[in-house]
Amino acid sequence: MNLKDKFSSIKIVVVLILFASGCATSQKFLVDKKTGQWEAKLKISDFNEKKIYSLDMSVIAEKPDLFRAEISGSLGIAIASILLKGRQLSYAAHRTKSFYSGLTDDQALKPVLQVGLDPKYLMNVFFDDTIEEYGWNCKKNQNQVVESCLRETDKLFIEWFERSGESKRVLIRGRDFEVQIVVKSFQTKVQNREKVFELSPPNNYKFHNLNK
């Protein structure tokens, strides 16, 4: 490994350490969260390929539109570093040493998640917000907390259930995939914000424009 590769690896480790630090987990449900840090497990089912993937996800997000995630596989191997600012998505796919950037859409994360899911909806998933877009219908439970959302055009369905404080399970189902997100922990404090919401292409990563 040359010096540049070592430096890129160190930067990734530093970000992971930042994700791991913070205040103690809160078990009380917060109705109007503005910022937060979550640890979650993903189970992705690709119906076309008949494959199932299990991943870990560390998330830091801030309203209205900042979302950062580190995705790792077994043994903590780094899979992807994702940054979403509004509609602008950037992410590094570490296994292929590729860096993607462009406007987000349903196909944007296919190189790393293998399924067609626009990452902007993950803001709604983690913040427990209804999706206020044309074509979406959302329902709330008796406590006025979002319970499910359905996009009529293609029947993309999101459901929140098994809630216990800020812990929850979320099911996202499309025509050819299913994603289960199990949120294990939550905390409100975000440290080193200026570093978390920045993502530059690591050295020797090939650049890809998402909109070409």
GROMACS .gro file of C-alpha atoms in nm:
model
  212
    1MET     CA    1   0.000   0.000   0.000
    2ASN     CA    2   0.147   0.338  -0.103
    3LEU     CA    3   0.139   0.653   0.108
    4LYS     CA    4  -0.172   0.797  -0.064
    5ASP     CA    5  -0.371   0.475  -0.010
    6LYS     CA    6  -0.266   0.473   0.356
    7PHE     CA    7  -0.384   0.832   0.396
    8SER     CA    8  -0.723   0.748   0.237
    9SER     CA    9  -0.763   0.451   0.471
   10ILE     CA   10  -0.682   0.669   0.771
   11LYS     CA   11  -0.951   0.921   0.666
   12ILE     CA   12  -1.212   0.644   0.646
   13VAL     CA   13  -1.113   0.515   0.991
   14VAL     CA   14  -1.135   0.868   1.136
   15VAL     CA   15  -1.491   0.909   1.004
   16LEU     CA   16  -1.592   0.573   1.150
   17ILE     CA   17  -1.450   0.679   1.487
   18LEU     CA   18  -1.651   1.001   1.470
   19PHE     CA   19  -1.963   0.796   1.405
   20ALA     CA   20  -1.891   0.578   1.707
   21SER     CA   21  -1.846   0.869   1.946
   22GLY     CA   22  -2.117   1.075   2.114
   23CYS     CA   23  -2.359   1.072   2.402
   24ALA     CA   24  -2.544   0.775   2.548
   25THR     CA   25  -2.829   0.606   2.362
   26SER     CA   26  -3.172   0.754   2.425
   27GLN     CA   27  -3.460   0.509   2.454
   28LYS     CA   28  -3.730   0.775   2.474
   29PHE     CA   29  -3.906   0.852   2.147
   30LEU     CA   30  -3.855   1.211   2.031
   31VAL     CA   31  -4.143   1.350   1.828
   32ASP     CA   32  -3.965   1.634   1.649
   33LYS     CA   33  -3.605   1.533   1.590
   34LYS     CA   34  -3.383   1.787   1.413
   35THR     CA   35  -3.055   1.600   1.418
   36GLY     CA   36  -2.942   1.254   1.518
   37GLN     CA   37  -2.708   0.961   1.500
   38TRP     CA   38  -2.830   0.604   1.450
   39GLU     CA   39  -2.686   0.254   1.437
   40ALA     CA   40  -2.881   0.008   1.225
   41LYS     CA   41  -2.870  -0.330   1.055
   42LEU     CA   42  -2.985  -0.382   0.696
   43LYS     CA   43  -3.122  -0.692   0.531
   44ILE     CA   44  -3.155  -0.645   0.155
   45SER     CA   45  -3.346  -0.894  -0.059
   46ASP     CA   46  -3.294  -0.873  -0.435
   47PHE     CA   47  -3.587  -1.065  -0.583
   48ASN     CA   48  -3.446  -1.066  -0.939
   49GLU     CA   49  -3.111  -1.212  -0.840
   50LYS     CA   50  -3.260  -1.418  -0.556
   51LYS     CA   51  -2.993  -1.291  -0.319
   52ILE     CA   52  -2.996  -1.157   0.037
   53TYR     CA   53  -2.737  -0.918   0.181
   54SER     CA   54  -2.681  -0.830   0.546
   55LEU     CA   55  -2.507  -0.501   0.623
   56ASP     CA   56  -2.447  -0.255   0.906
   57MET     CA   57  -2.526   0.114   0.869
   58SER     CA   58  -2.411   0.410   1.082
   59VAL     CA   59  -2.609   0.726   1.011
   60ILE     CA   60  -2.573   1.092   1.101
   61ALA     CA   61  -2.840   1.327   0.967
   62GLU     CA   62  -2.957   1.682   1.014
   63LYS     CA   63  -3.276   1.846   0.892
   64PRO     CA   64  -3.371   1.962   0.646
   65ASP     CA   65  -3.153   1.770   0.403
   66LEU     CA   66  -2.814   1.650   0.531
   67PHE     CA   67  -2.758   1.274   0.544
   68ARG     CA   68  -2.433   1.083   0.597
   69ALA     CA   69  -2.399   0.705   0.621
   70GLU     CA   70  -2.121   0.451   0.654
   71ILE     CA   71  -2.214   0.103   0.533
   72SER     CA   72  -2.007  -0.199   0.631
   73GLY     CA   73  -2.025  -0.573   0.578
   74SER     CA   74  -1.908  -0.873   0.776
   75LEU     CA   75  -1.605  -0.820   1.000
   76GLY     CA   76  -1.661  -0.446   0.972
   77ILE     CA   77  -1.528  -0.425   0.615
   78ALA     CA   78  -1.612  -0.082   0.468
   79ILE     CA   79  -1.860  -0.104   0.179
   80ALA     CA   80  -1.964   0.255   0.113
   81SER     CA   81  -1.947   0.611   0.244
   82ILE     CA   82  -2.256   0.813   0.148
   83LEU     CA   83  -2.330   1.184   0.164
   84LEU     CA   84  -2.657   1.343   0.059
   85LYS     CA   85  -2.702   1.722   0.057
   86GLY     CA   86  -3.046   1.805  -0.071
   87ARG     CA   87  -3.065   1.629  -0.408
   88GLN     CA   88  -2.687   1.614  -0.450
   89LEU     CA   89  -2.554   1.265  -0.377
   90SER     CA   90  -2.191   1.159  -0.345
   91TYR     CA   91  -2.061   0.823  -0.233
   92ALA     CA   92  -1.749   0.611  -0.236
   93ALA     CA   93  -1.789   0.241  -0.316
   94HIS     CA   94  -1.484   0.099  -0.142
   95ARG     CA   95  -1.481  -0.253  -0.283
   96THR     CA   96  -1.460  -0.128  -0.643
   97LYS     CA   97  -1.268   0.192  -0.558
   98SER     CA   98  -1.532   0.399  -0.733
   99PHE     CA   99  -1.666   0.746  -0.649
  100TYR     CA  100  -2.013   0.849  -0.766
  101SER     CA  101  -2.161   1.197  -0.771
  102GLY     CA  102  -2.474   1.358  -0.914
  103LEU     CA  103  -2.842   1.419  -0.855
  104THR     CA  104  -3.010   1.143  -0.658
  105ASP     CA  105  -3.284   0.917  -0.795
  106ASP     CA  106  -3.419   0.564  -0.751
  107GLN     CA  107  -3.121   0.409  -0.930
  108ALA     CA  108  -2.845   0.610  -0.765
  109LEU     CA  109  -2.737   0.354  -0.502
  110LYS     CA  110  -2.766   0.041  -0.716
  111PRO     CA  111  -2.387  -0.005  -0.741
  112VAL     CA  112  -2.367  -0.058  -0.363
  113LEU     CA  113  -2.715  -0.168  -0.245
  114GLN     CA  114  -2.812  -0.361  -0.560
  115VAL     CA  115  -3.168  -0.227  -0.543
  116GLY     CA  116  -3.351   0.081  -0.672
  117LEU     CA  117  -3.405   0.302  -0.367
  118ASP     CA  118  -3.364   0.679  -0.363
  119PRO     CA  119  -3.154   0.756  -0.052
  120LYS     CA  120  -3.350   1.076   0.015
  121TYR     CA  121  -3.627   0.862   0.164
  122LEU     CA  122  -3.387   0.740   0.431
  123MET     CA  123  -3.423   1.085   0.590
  124ASN     CA  124  -3.792   1.007   0.640
  125VAL     CA  125  -3.714   0.658   0.765
  126PHE     CA  126  -3.477   0.769   1.040
  127PHE     CA  127  -3.653   1.091   1.137
  128ASP     CA  128  -3.997   0.922   1.142
  129ASP     CA  129  -4.141   1.174   0.897
  130THR     CA  130  -4.421   1.142   0.646
  131ILE     CA  131  -4.322   1.186   0.281
  132GLU     CA  132  -4.469   1.514   0.161
  133GLU     CA  133  -4.439   1.454  -0.212
  134TYR     CA  134  -4.702   1.425  -0.484
  135GLY     CA  135  -4.813   1.065  -0.530
  136TRP     CA  136  -4.733   0.954  -0.174
  137ASN     CA  137  -4.999   0.863   0.082
  138CYS     CA  138  -4.892   0.825   0.445
  139LYS     CA  139  -5.076   0.704   0.755
  140LYS     CA  140  -5.013   0.780   1.122
  141ASN     CA  141  -5.093   0.573   1.431
  142GLN     CA  142  -5.306   0.683   1.725
  143ASN     CA  143  -5.007   0.875   1.866
  144GLN     CA  144  -4.976   1.070   1.540
  145VAL     CA  145  -4.648   0.899   1.453
  146VAL     CA  146  -4.596   0.788   1.094
  147GLU     CA  147  -4.688   0.424   1.042
  148SER     CA  148  -4.666   0.369   0.666
  149CYS     CA  149  -4.622   0.547   0.332
  150LEU     CA  150  -4.719   0.427  -0.016
  151ARG     CA  151  -4.616   0.570  -0.352
  152GLU     CA  152  -4.910   0.508  -0.580
  153THR     CA  153  -4.722   0.512  -0.911
  154ASP     CA  154  -4.514   0.201  -0.846
  155LYS     CA  155  -4.642   0.079  -0.507
  156LEU     CA  156  -4.316   0.151  -0.326
  157PHE     CA  157  -4.413   0.088   0.036
  158ILE     CA  158  -4.247   0.193   0.362
  159GLU     CA  159  -4.369   0.069   0.700
  160TRP     CA  160  -4.248   0.151   1.052
  161PHE     CA  161  -4.322  -0.103   1.326
  162GLU     CA  162  -4.193  -0.280   1.639
  163ARG     CA  163  -4.120   0.055   1.800
  164SER     CA  164  -3.960   0.078   2.143
  165GLY     CA  165  -3.852   0.432   2.215
  166GLU     CA  166  -3.621   0.521   1.927
  167SER     CA  167  -3.557   0.157   1.838
  168LYS     CA  168  -3.769   0.036   1.548
  169ARG     CA  169  -3.793  -0.187   1.245
  170VAL     CA  170  -3.864  -0.039   0.902
  171LEU     CA  171  -3.968  -0.233   0.593
  172ILE     CA  172  -3.916  -0.084   0.246
  173ARG     CA  173  -4.070  -0.291  -0.032
  174GLY     CA  174  -4.047  -0.230  -0.407
  175ARG     CA  175  -4.149  -0.439  -0.704
  176ASP     CA  176  -3.825  -0.635  -0.712
  177PHE     CA  177  -3.665  -0.579  -0.373
  178GLU     CA  178  -3.716  -0.554  -0.001
  179VAL     CA  179  -3.505  -0.371   0.256
  180GLN     CA  180  -3.543  -0.428   0.629
  181ILE     CA  181  -3.383  -0.172   0.858
  182VAL     CA  182  -3.350  -0.251   1.226
  183VAL     CA  183  -3.255   0.062   1.421
  184LYS     CA  184  -3.063  -0.040   1.732
  185SER     CA  185  -2.958   0.289   1.888
  186PHE     CA  186  -3.007   0.664   1.864
  187GLN     CA  187  -2.846   0.973   2.007
  188THR     CA  188  -2.908   1.341   1.948
  189LYS     CA  189  -2.559   1.484   1.971
  190VAL     CA  190  -2.352   1.510   1.652
  191GLN     CA  191  -1.984   1.575   1.707
  192ASN     CA  192  -1.743   1.726   1.453
  193ARG     CA  193  -2.031   1.825   1.226
  194GLU     CA  194  -1.809   2.008   0.978
  195LYS     CA  195  -1.617   1.688   0.903
  196VAL     CA  196  -1.913   1.453   0.896
  197PHE     CA  197  -2.098   1.636   0.618
  198GLU     CA  198  -1.803   1.648   0.379
  199LEU     CA  199  -1.695   1.369   0.143
  200SER     CA  200  -1.412   1.391  -0.109
  201PRO     CA  201  -1.304   1.124  -0.358
  202PRO     CA  202  -1.035   0.904  -0.202
  203ASN     CA  203  -0.709   0.877  -0.392
  204ASN     CA  204  -0.707   0.629  -0.683
  205TYR     CA  205  -1.089   0.599  -0.693
  206LYS     CA  206  -1.249   0.616  -1.038
  207PHE     CA  207  -1.504   0.896  -1.078
  208HIS     CA  208  -1.857   0.827  -1.212
  209ASN     CA  209  -2.123   1.086  -1.296
  210LEU     CA  210  -2.459   0.953  -1.178
  211ASN     CA  211  -2.648   1.154  -1.437
  212LYS     CA  212  -2.470   1.030  -1.750
   0.00000   0.00000   0.00000
